[in-house]
Amino acid sequence: MIRINESFQKLQNSYLFAEISQRIQAFQQQNPTQELIRLGIGDVTQPLPSVCVQAMHQAIDELTSSKTFRGYGPEQGYDFLREAIAEHDFQARGANIAADEVFVSDGAKCDVGNFQELFAQDIRLAIPDPVYPVYLDTNVMAGRTGVVYLECRADNNYLPDLPKEPVDLIYLCFPNNPTGASITREQLTLWVNYALENKALILFDAAYEAFIQDEDLPHSIYEIEGADKVAVEFRSYSKTAGFTGVRCAYAVVPKACTAYTAAGDAVSVRDLWMRRQTTKFNGVSYPVQRAAEATYSPEGKAQVKALIQYYLNNAAHIRAALQRMGFSCVGGDNSPYIWVQVEQDAWGFFDFLLNEAGIVCTPGVGFGPCGENHVRISAFNRFDKVQEAMLRIEAALKNSPL
Ligand code: MLT
């Protein structure tokens, strides 16, 4: 008899964004003429930077000639991209990361979801609440139950406090999804020191790093001394360069990064990840890696910056409009997400916006119980749509006050 992994039955019925899609579909079937404005899932709307398009075209041309054709690439990514990442994303900020510590992949969601495979079943986890649901769901799938939730509420500025009990694997996400909160160098140093003292490992999700505007904020955990021993960092081109459909990301696993056997012997996390990736992953396509590389040219950097500014301008508009309507909001300054406090329950407010304004948001409780009475509004849409969305919300609140 084929038996299932019963841990799957401990998950909520559907993944947050799948549940939202189902509700949207049901709404559209009932209201086929209503045009929705989607400020829910963080999916980009602006076209790819032209440098990326040119690089992809050229790479495809190379694949059409027997002289320049390429088959399988290295599972961990081509050197040209790994070297560009190490130089521009890390060494340029004083973080001593080498190209062979970079593992190129097809998404930060896959990397952050797969990484837990390297660790024992009975480790203790620390997961912020609210946070990107992939961290918890992938551990539940793997049968892990020992979770310490790090509550992030208005009274701690949506920043997790250090765990009061010992933990082994810590998930941090900055700039944060969903709250938009960012972490200072001093605060991040506390986490790195905690991990060093407790032989713990931090999985640092920096998928929204490109949105950081405040010059004092760290962009990488490796800007903190000692972090290379206790942290893995995840980055993505999805929101940075509009690659949600193109797919390219990377994980940094420094050579100094260590985990332990039950007997206490130190093992290289990088070697484990290399073993895992070479076994289960065949690498990202050559044209896509060339497109990612193009974001590091001077022209590419300027185009990426303009994209980020476009979405941050949307975010500023959303935040100011919602505050004028009387909502208390955070985020949107170093992040594309605005985290809004609402008086209703989160799904109730989601339904109100959908039914009364034709606006899709993300209910905060989908990111964890502390997200109750909050919704997340994404700045990823066209500016004219964002403007219209705010007018629609204002009108809906006037017509049917909550
Ligand atoms: C989000 O909306 O939280 C993200 O777009 C989801 C993702 O990147 O997988």
PDB file of C-alpha atoms in Angstrom, residues 293-392:
ATOM      1  CA  GLU A 293      24.692  39.033 -15.207  1.00  0.00           C
ATOM      2  CA  ALA A 294      23.571  42.025 -17.301  1.00  0.00           C
ATOM      3  CA  THR A 295      22.012  43.652 -14.223  1.00  0.00           C
ATOM      4  CA  TYR A 296      25.559  44.304 -12.924  1.00  0.00           C
ATOM      5  CA  SER A 297      26.729  46.410 -15.884  1.00  0.00           C
ATOM      6  CA  PRO A 298      26.585  50.198 -15.312  1.00  0.00           C
ATOM      7  CA  GLU A 299      23.566  50.393 -17.625  1.00  0.00           C
ATOM      8  CA  GLY A 300      21.977  47.381 -15.928  1.00  0.00           C
ATOM      9  CA  LYS A 301      22.439  48.924 -12.486  1.00  0.00           C
ATOM     10  CA  ALA A 302      20.771  52.148 -13.665  1.00  0.00           C
ATOM     11  CA  GLN A 303      17.828  50.248 -15.162  1.00  0.00           C
ATOM     12  CA  VAL A 304      17.336  48.157 -12.023  1.00  0.00           C
ATOM     13  CA  LYS A 305      17.476  51.285  -9.884  1.00  0.00           C
ATOM     14  CA  ALA A 306      14.784  52.905 -12.017  1.00  0.00           C
ATOM     15  CA  LEU A 307      12.542  49.828 -11.651  1.00  0.00           C
ATOM     16  CA  ILE A 308      12.935  49.821  -7.888  1.00  0.00           C
ATOM     17  CA  GLN A 309      12.196  53.564  -7.744  1.00  0.00           C
ATOM     18  CA  TYR A 310       9.048  53.007  -9.783  1.00  0.00           C
ATOM     19  CA  TYR A 311       7.660  50.500  -7.275  1.00  0.00           C
ATOM     20  CA  LEU A 312       8.838  52.540  -4.277  1.00  0.00           C
ATOM     21  CA  ASN A 313       6.982  55.533  -5.703  1.00  0.00           C
ATOM     22  CA  ASN A 314       3.849  53.338  -5.830  1.00  0.00           C
ATOM     23  CA  ALA A 315       4.517  52.298  -2.242  1.00  0.00           C
ATOM     24  CA  ALA A 316       4.807  55.910  -1.068  1.00  0.00           C
ATOM     25  CA  HIS A 317       1.536  56.752  -2.816  1.00  0.00           C
ATOM     26  CA  ILE A 318      -0.264  53.778  -1.211  1.00  0.00           C
ATOM     27  CA  ARG A 319       1.036  54.503   2.256  1.00  0.00           C
ATOM     28  CA  ALA A 320       0.189  58.204   2.125  1.00  0.00           C
ATOM     29  CA  ALA A 321      -3.306  57.529   0.727  1.00  0.00           C
ATOM     30  CA  LEU A 322      -4.109  54.876   3.342  1.00  0.00           C
ATOM     31  CA  GLN A 323      -2.834  57.094   6.144  1.00  0.00           C
ATOM     32  CA  ARG A 324      -5.073  59.918   4.871  1.00  0.00           C
ATOM     33  CA  MET A 325      -7.980  57.461   5.089  1.00  0.00           C
ATOM     34  CA  GLY A 326      -7.091  56.948   8.762  1.00  0.00           C
ATOM     35  CA  PHE A 327      -5.244  53.626   8.628  1.00  0.00           C
ATOM     36  CA  SER A 328      -2.109  53.021  10.620  1.00  0.00           C
ATOM     37  CA  CYS A 329       0.552  51.609   8.253  1.00  0.00           C
ATOM     38  CA  VAL A 330       4.219  50.665   8.241  1.00  0.00           C
ATOM     39  CA  GLY A 331       6.583  49.576   5.467  1.00  0.00           C
ATOM     40  CA  GLY A 332       6.786  50.898   1.944  1.00  0.00           C
ATOM     41  CA  ASP A 333       9.965  52.924   2.546  1.00  0.00           C
ATOM     42  CA  ASN A 334      12.664  50.248   2.286  1.00  0.00           C
ATOM     43  CA  SER A 335      10.231  47.668   0.969  1.00  0.00           C
ATOM     44  CA  PRO A 336       7.518  47.216  -1.650  1.00  0.00           C
ATOM     45  CA  TYR A 337       4.993  46.114   0.980  1.00  0.00           C
ATOM     46  CA  ILE A 338       2.733  48.242   3.159  1.00  0.00           C
ATOM     47  CA  TRP A 339       1.462  46.590   6.323  1.00  0.00           C
ATOM     48  CA  VAL A 340      -1.887  48.017   7.307  1.00  0.00           C
ATOM     49  CA  GLN A 341      -3.738  47.663  10.610  1.00  0.00           C
ATOM     50  CA  VAL A 342      -7.453  47.060  10.210  1.00  0.00           C
ATOM     51  CA  GLU A 343     -10.216  46.736  12.767  1.00  0.00           C
ATOM     52  CA  GLN A 344     -11.916  43.793  11.090  1.00  0.00           C
ATOM     53  CA  ASP A 345     -10.462  40.324  10.900  1.00  0.00           C
ATOM     54  CA  ALA A 346      -7.954  40.089   8.063  1.00  0.00           C
ATOM     55  CA  TRP A 347      -9.968  37.803   5.755  1.00  0.00           C
ATOM     56  CA  GLY A 348     -13.061  39.945   6.420  1.00  0.00           C
ATOM     57  CA  PHE A 349     -11.177  43.041   5.266  1.00  0.00           C
ATOM     58  CA  PHE A 350      -9.780  41.114   2.274  1.00  0.00           C
ATOM     59  CA  ASP A 351     -13.360  40.196   1.294  1.00  0.00           C
ATOM     60  CA  PHE A 352     -14.513  43.799   1.832  1.00  0.00           C
ATOM     61  CA  LEU A 353     -11.825  45.166  -0.511  1.00  0.00           C
ATOM     62  CA  LEU A 354     -12.514  42.462  -3.092  1.00  0.00           C
ATOM     63  CA  ASN A 355     -16.299  42.784  -3.057  1.00  0.00           C
ATOM     64  CA  GLU A 356     -16.701  46.524  -2.525  1.00  0.00           C
ATOM     65  CA  ALA A 357     -13.675  47.906  -4.393  1.00  0.00           C
ATOM     66  CA  GLY A 358     -12.445  45.129  -6.700  1.00  0.00           C
ATOM     67  CA  ILE A 359      -9.034  45.283  -5.011  1.00  0.00           C
ATOM     68  CA  VAL A 360      -6.933  42.255  -4.148  1.00  0.00           C
ATOM     69  CA  CYS A 361      -4.715  42.471  -1.051  1.00  0.00           C
ATOM     70  CA  THR A 362      -3.180  39.763   1.131  1.00  0.00           C
ATOM     71  CA  PRO A 363      -4.779  39.012   4.507  1.00  0.00           C
ATOM     72  CA  GLY A 364      -2.135  39.378   7.199  1.00  0.00           C
ATOM     73  CA  VAL A 365      -3.226  36.293   9.088  1.00  0.00           C
ATOM     74  CA  GLY A 366      -2.040  34.215   6.123  1.00  0.00           C
ATOM     75  CA  PHE A 367       1.495  35.055   7.305  1.00  0.00           C
ATOM     76  CA  GLY A 368       0.850  33.885  10.886  1.00  0.00           C
ATOM     77  CA  PRO A 369      -1.535  34.554  13.792  1.00  0.00           C
ATOM     78  CA  CYS A 370       0.136  37.899  14.642  1.00  0.00           C
ATOM     79  CA  GLY A 371      -0.919  39.081  11.178  1.00  0.00           C
ATOM     80  CA  GLU A 372      -4.574  39.042  12.288  1.00  0.00           C
ATOM     81  CA  ASN A 373      -6.177  42.499  11.955  1.00  0.00           C
ATOM     82  CA  HIS A 374      -3.660  43.429   9.269  1.00  0.00           C
ATOM     83  CA  VAL A 375      -3.515  43.261   5.500  1.00  0.00           C
ATOM     84  CA  ARG A 376      -0.505  43.557   3.228  1.00  0.00           C
ATOM     85  CA  ILE A 377      -0.759  45.851   0.205  1.00  0.00           C
ATOM     86  CA  SER A 378       1.801  45.256  -2.509  1.00  0.00           C
ATOM     87  CA  ALA A 379       3.259  48.118  -4.552  1.00  0.00           C
ATOM     88  CA  PHE A 380       3.812  45.863  -7.560  1.00  0.00           C
ATOM     89  CA  ASN A 381       1.462  47.246 -10.162  1.00  0.00           C
ATOM     90  CA  ARG A 382       1.303  50.123 -12.629  1.00  0.00           C
ATOM     91  CA  PHE A 383       1.199  53.580 -11.054  1.00  0.00           C
ATOM     92  CA  ASP A 384      -2.123  54.470 -12.705  1.00  0.00           C
ATOM     93  CA  LYS A 385      -3.641  51.256 -11.295  1.00  0.00           C
ATOM     94  CA  VAL A 386      -2.288  52.045  -7.847  1.00  0.00           C
ATOM     95  CA  GLN A 387      -3.826  55.533  -8.012  1.00  0.00           C
ATOM     96  CA  GLU A 388      -7.168  54.092  -9.090  1.00  0.00           C
ATOM     97  CA  ALA A 389      -6.995  51.435  -6.374  1.00  0.00           C
ATOM     98  CA  MET A 390      -6.627  54.084  -3.675  1.00  0.00           C
ATOM     99  CA  LEU A 391      -9.589  56.058  -5.072  1.00  0.00           C
ATOM    100  CA  ARG A 392     -11.664  52.884  -5.144  1.00  0.00           C
TER     101      ARG A 392
END
